[in-house]
Amino acid sequence: MRGLAAIGLVCAMFILPVATATAAEQHTISQKKKRFDPKLLEAKVGDSVVFINDDRYAHNLFSETPGFEFNVRKQMPGDRHAIKLEKAGTIQIRCVIHPRMKMTINVE
Ligand SMILES: [Cu+2]
């Protein structure tokens, strides 16, 4: 039991400083009518972004920005996908299926 308490204390020591730092935000991106909304997102390192397919069509988000590459693959209406912003930079995001769908995330 004392061992468990000690582990709990050690964990608290590591977790608390993170919790008291600037709270990470969760941003939401809509894809209604084949448009990213917002088209420009200002975010901070540590924030997360949830892409919601609230459209009637399937989408396929991806980024080819060096260092930030990802590909969500086919995202059906109602699907959600979250990414974590691990470092600063400007990320260009597009949709494979709809070439006009473009958005930018500035991470600082
Ligand atoms: Cu699309």
Short mmCIF file of N, CA and C in Angstrom, two decimals, residues 4-74:
data_model
loop_
_atom_site.label_atom_id
_atom_site.label_comp_id
_atom_site.label_asym_id
_atom_site.label_seq_id
_atom_site.Cartn_x
_atom_site.Cartn_y
_atom_site.Cartn_z
N LEU A 4 2.21 1.91 -3.37
CA LEU A 4 1.22 2.52 -4.27
C LEU A 4 1.12 4.02 -4.04
N ALA A 5 1.09 4.41 -2.76
CA ALA A 5 0.99 5.83 -2.42
C ALA A 5 2.19 6.59 -2.98
N ALA A 6 3.36 5.96 -2.86
CA ALA A 6 4.57 6.61 -3.37
C ALA A 6 4.49 6.79 -4.88
N ILE A 7 3.99 5.76 -5.56
CA ILE A 7 3.85 5.87 -7.02
C ILE A 7 2.89 7.00 -7.37
N GLY A 8 1.79 7.08 -6.62
CA GLY A 8 0.80 8.14 -6.85
C GLY A 8 1.42 9.51 -6.68
N LEU A 9 2.24 9.66 -5.67
CA LEU A 9 2.88 10.96 -5.40
C LEU A 9 3.84 11.32 -6.54
N VAL A 10 4.61 10.35 -6.97
CA VAL A 10 5.57 10.60 -8.06
C VAL A 10 4.80 11.02 -9.32
N CYS A 11 3.71 10.31 -9.61
CA CYS A 11 2.91 10.64 -10.79
C CYS A 11 2.37 12.06 -10.68
N ALA A 12 1.85 12.43 -9.51
CA ALA A 12 1.28 13.76 -9.31
C ALA A 12 2.34 14.83 -9.57
N MET A 13 3.57 14.55 -9.15
CA MET A 13 4.65 15.53 -9.32
C MET A 13 4.92 15.78 -10.80
N PHE A 14 4.76 14.74 -11.61
CA PHE A 14 5.02 14.91 -13.05
C PHE A 14 3.82 15.47 -13.78
N ILE A 15 2.64 15.13 -13.34
CA ILE A 15 1.43 15.52 -14.07
C ILE A 15 1.02 16.96 -13.75
N LEU A 16 1.17 17.38 -12.51
CA LEU A 16 0.69 18.71 -12.11
C LEU A 16 1.30 19.87 -12.90
N PRO A 17 2.65 19.87 -13.12
CA PRO A 17 3.21 21.01 -13.85
C PRO A 17 2.61 21.13 -15.25
N VAL A 18 2.30 20.00 -15.89
CA VAL A 18 1.71 20.02 -17.22
C VAL A 18 0.30 20.62 -17.14
N ALA A 19 -0.45 20.19 -16.15
CA ALA A 19 -1.83 20.64 -16.02
C ALA A 19 -1.92 22.13 -15.73
N THR A 20 -0.92 22.68 -15.04
CA THR A 20 -0.99 24.09 -14.68
C THR A 20 -0.43 24.99 -15.79
N ALA A 21 0.26 24.38 -16.78
CA ALA A 21 0.74 25.18 -17.92
C ALA A 21 -0.49 25.61 -18.73
N THR A 22 -0.28 26.48 -19.72
CA THR A 22 -1.39 26.97 -20.53
C THR A 22 -2.20 25.79 -21.06
N ALA A 23 -3.48 25.81 -20.80
CA ALA A 23 -4.33 24.69 -21.18
C ALA A 23 -4.36 24.54 -22.69
N ALA A 24 -4.15 23.31 -23.14
CA ALA A 24 -4.22 23.04 -24.58
C ALA A 24 -5.68 23.16 -25.01
N GLU A 25 -5.86 23.72 -26.18
CA GLU A 25 -7.22 23.90 -26.70
C GLU A 25 -7.56 22.80 -27.70
N GLN A 26 -8.84 22.53 -27.82
CA GLN A 26 -9.29 21.62 -28.86
C GLN A 26 -10.10 22.43 -29.87
N HIS A 27 -9.63 22.45 -31.11
CA HIS A 27 -10.29 23.20 -32.17
C HIS A 27 -11.12 22.24 -33.01
N THR A 28 -12.18 22.76 -33.58
CA THR A 28 -13.05 21.92 -34.41
C THR A 28 -13.12 22.50 -35.82
N ILE A 29 -12.95 21.64 -36.80
CA ILE A 29 -13.06 22.07 -38.19
C ILE A 29 -14.24 21.36 -38.84
N SER A 30 -15.12 22.16 -39.45
CA SER A 30 -16.28 21.64 -40.16
C SER A 30 -15.92 21.44 -41.64
N GLN A 31 -16.62 20.56 -42.29
CA GLN A 31 -16.38 20.34 -43.73
C GLN A 31 -17.69 20.42 -44.52
N LYS A 32 -18.64 21.16 -43.97
CA LYS A 32 -19.94 21.29 -44.64
C LYS A 32 -19.83 21.92 -46.02
N LYS A 33 -20.64 21.45 -46.95
CA LYS A 33 -20.67 21.97 -48.32
C LYS A 33 -19.29 21.99 -48.96
N LYS A 34 -18.49 20.95 -48.69
CA LYS A 34 -17.16 20.79 -49.28
C LYS A 34 -16.26 21.98 -48.98
N ARG A 35 -16.43 22.57 -47.79
CA ARG A 35 -15.57 23.69 -47.40
C ARG A 35 -15.07 23.47 -45.98
N PHE A 36 -13.79 23.74 -45.79
CA PHE A 36 -13.26 23.72 -44.43
C PHE A 36 -13.70 25.01 -43.75
N ASP A 37 -14.16 24.89 -42.54
CA ASP A 37 -14.57 26.07 -41.78
C ASP A 37 -14.10 25.92 -40.34
N PRO A 38 -13.17 26.76 -39.86
CA PRO A 38 -12.56 27.89 -40.58
C PRO A 38 -11.54 27.43 -41.62
N LYS A 39 -11.23 28.35 -42.54
CA LYS A 39 -10.21 28.04 -43.55
C LYS A 39 -8.81 28.36 -43.03
N LEU A 40 -8.76 29.19 -42.01
CA LEU A 40 -7.48 29.52 -41.38
C LEU A 40 -7.65 29.35 -39.88
N LEU A 41 -6.82 28.51 -39.29
CA LEU A 41 -6.88 28.28 -37.85
C LEU A 41 -5.56 28.69 -37.22
N GLU A 42 -5.66 29.53 -36.21
CA GLU A 42 -4.47 29.91 -35.44
C GLU A 42 -4.47 29.05 -34.19
N ALA A 43 -3.41 28.27 -34.00
CA ALA A 43 -3.38 27.36 -32.86
C ALA A 43 -2.00 27.38 -32.22
N LYS A 44 -1.90 26.69 -31.11
CA LYS A 44 -0.63 26.63 -30.39
C LYS A 44 -0.15 25.18 -30.28
N VAL A 45 1.17 25.04 -30.12
CA VAL A 45 1.74 23.71 -29.92
C VAL A 45 1.05 23.06 -28.72
N GLY A 46 0.64 21.82 -28.88
CA GLY A 46 -0.06 21.10 -27.81
C GLY A 46 -1.56 21.06 -28.02
N ASP A 47 -2.07 21.98 -28.85
CA ASP A 47 -3.52 21.97 -29.14
C ASP A 47 -3.85 20.75 -30.00
N SER A 48 -5.12 20.43 -30.04
CA SER A 48 -5.56 19.38 -30.95
C SER A 48 -6.64 19.94 -31.87
N VAL A 49 -6.79 19.30 -33.01
CA VAL A 49 -7.78 19.72 -34.00
C VAL A 49 -8.64 18.51 -34.34
N VAL A 50 -9.95 18.69 -34.24
CA VAL A 50 -10.87 17.61 -34.60
C VAL A 50 -11.53 17.99 -35.91
N PHE A 51 -11.33 17.16 -36.92
CA PHE A 51 -11.98 17.36 -38.21
C PHE A 51 -13.26 16.55 -38.21
N ILE A 52 -14.37 17.23 -38.36
CA ILE A 52 -15.66 16.56 -38.36
C ILE A 52 -16.18 16.52 -39.80
N ASN A 53 -16.58 15.36 -40.25
CA ASN A 53 -17.25 15.33 -41.55
C ASN A 53 -18.75 15.50 -41.29
N ASP A 54 -19.17 16.77 -41.29
CA ASP A 54 -20.58 17.09 -41.07
C ASP A 54 -21.23 17.41 -42.43
N ASP A 55 -20.66 16.81 -43.47
CA ASP A 55 -21.14 17.03 -44.83
C ASP A 55 -21.94 15.82 -45.31
N ARG A 56 -22.51 15.95 -46.52
CA ARG A 56 -23.25 14.83 -47.12
C ARG A 56 -22.33 13.94 -47.94
N TYR A 57 -21.08 14.36 -48.09
CA TYR A 57 -20.13 13.65 -48.95
C TYR A 57 -18.97 13.11 -48.13
N ALA A 58 -18.34 12.07 -48.68
CA ALA A 58 -17.11 11.57 -48.07
C ALA A 58 -15.98 12.55 -48.36
N HIS A 59 -15.05 12.69 -47.44
CA HIS A 59 -13.87 13.52 -47.65
C HIS A 59 -12.62 12.71 -47.34
N ASN A 60 -11.49 13.26 -47.72
CA ASN A 60 -10.22 12.57 -47.45
C ASN A 60 -9.13 13.61 -47.20
N LEU A 61 -9.06 14.03 -45.95
CA LEU A 61 -8.08 15.04 -45.55
C LEU A 61 -6.67 14.52 -45.65
N PHE A 62 -5.78 15.39 -46.05
CA PHE A 62 -4.36 15.02 -46.00
C PHE A 62 -3.52 16.29 -45.98
N SER A 63 -2.28 16.11 -45.59
CA SER A 63 -1.31 17.20 -45.67
C SER A 63 -0.01 16.65 -46.20
N GLU A 64 0.59 17.41 -47.12
CA GLU A 64 1.91 17.05 -47.63
C GLU A 64 2.94 18.07 -47.18
N THR A 65 2.56 18.92 -46.22
CA THR A 65 3.53 19.89 -45.69
C THR A 65 4.67 19.13 -45.02
N PRO A 66 5.92 19.36 -45.46
CA PRO A 66 7.05 18.61 -44.89
C PRO A 66 7.06 18.68 -43.35
N GLY A 67 7.17 17.53 -42.73
CA GLY A 67 7.21 17.44 -41.27
C GLY A 67 5.84 17.32 -40.63
N PHE A 68 4.78 17.54 -41.43
CA PHE A 68 3.42 17.47 -40.88
C PHE A 68 2.53 16.52 -41.70
N GLU A 69 3.14 15.63 -42.45
CA GLU A 69 2.37 14.78 -43.36
C GLU A 69 1.40 13.88 -42.60
N PHE A 70 0.19 13.81 -43.10
CA PHE A 70 -0.77 12.82 -42.62
C PHE A 70 -1.82 12.59 -43.70
N ASN A 71 -2.52 11.49 -43.59
CA ASN A 71 -3.60 11.20 -44.52
C ASN A 71 -4.67 10.44 -43.74
N VAL A 72 -5.83 11.06 -43.62
CA VAL A 72 -6.93 10.48 -42.83
C VAL A 72 -7.62 9.33 -43.58
N ARG A 73 -7.40 9.27 -44.90
CA ARG A 73 -8.12 8.31 -45.76
C ARG A 73 -9.59 8.69 -45.80
N LYS A 74 -10.39 7.81 -46.35
CA LYS A 74 -11.80 8.15 -46.60
C LYS A 74 -12.54 8.39 -45.28
#
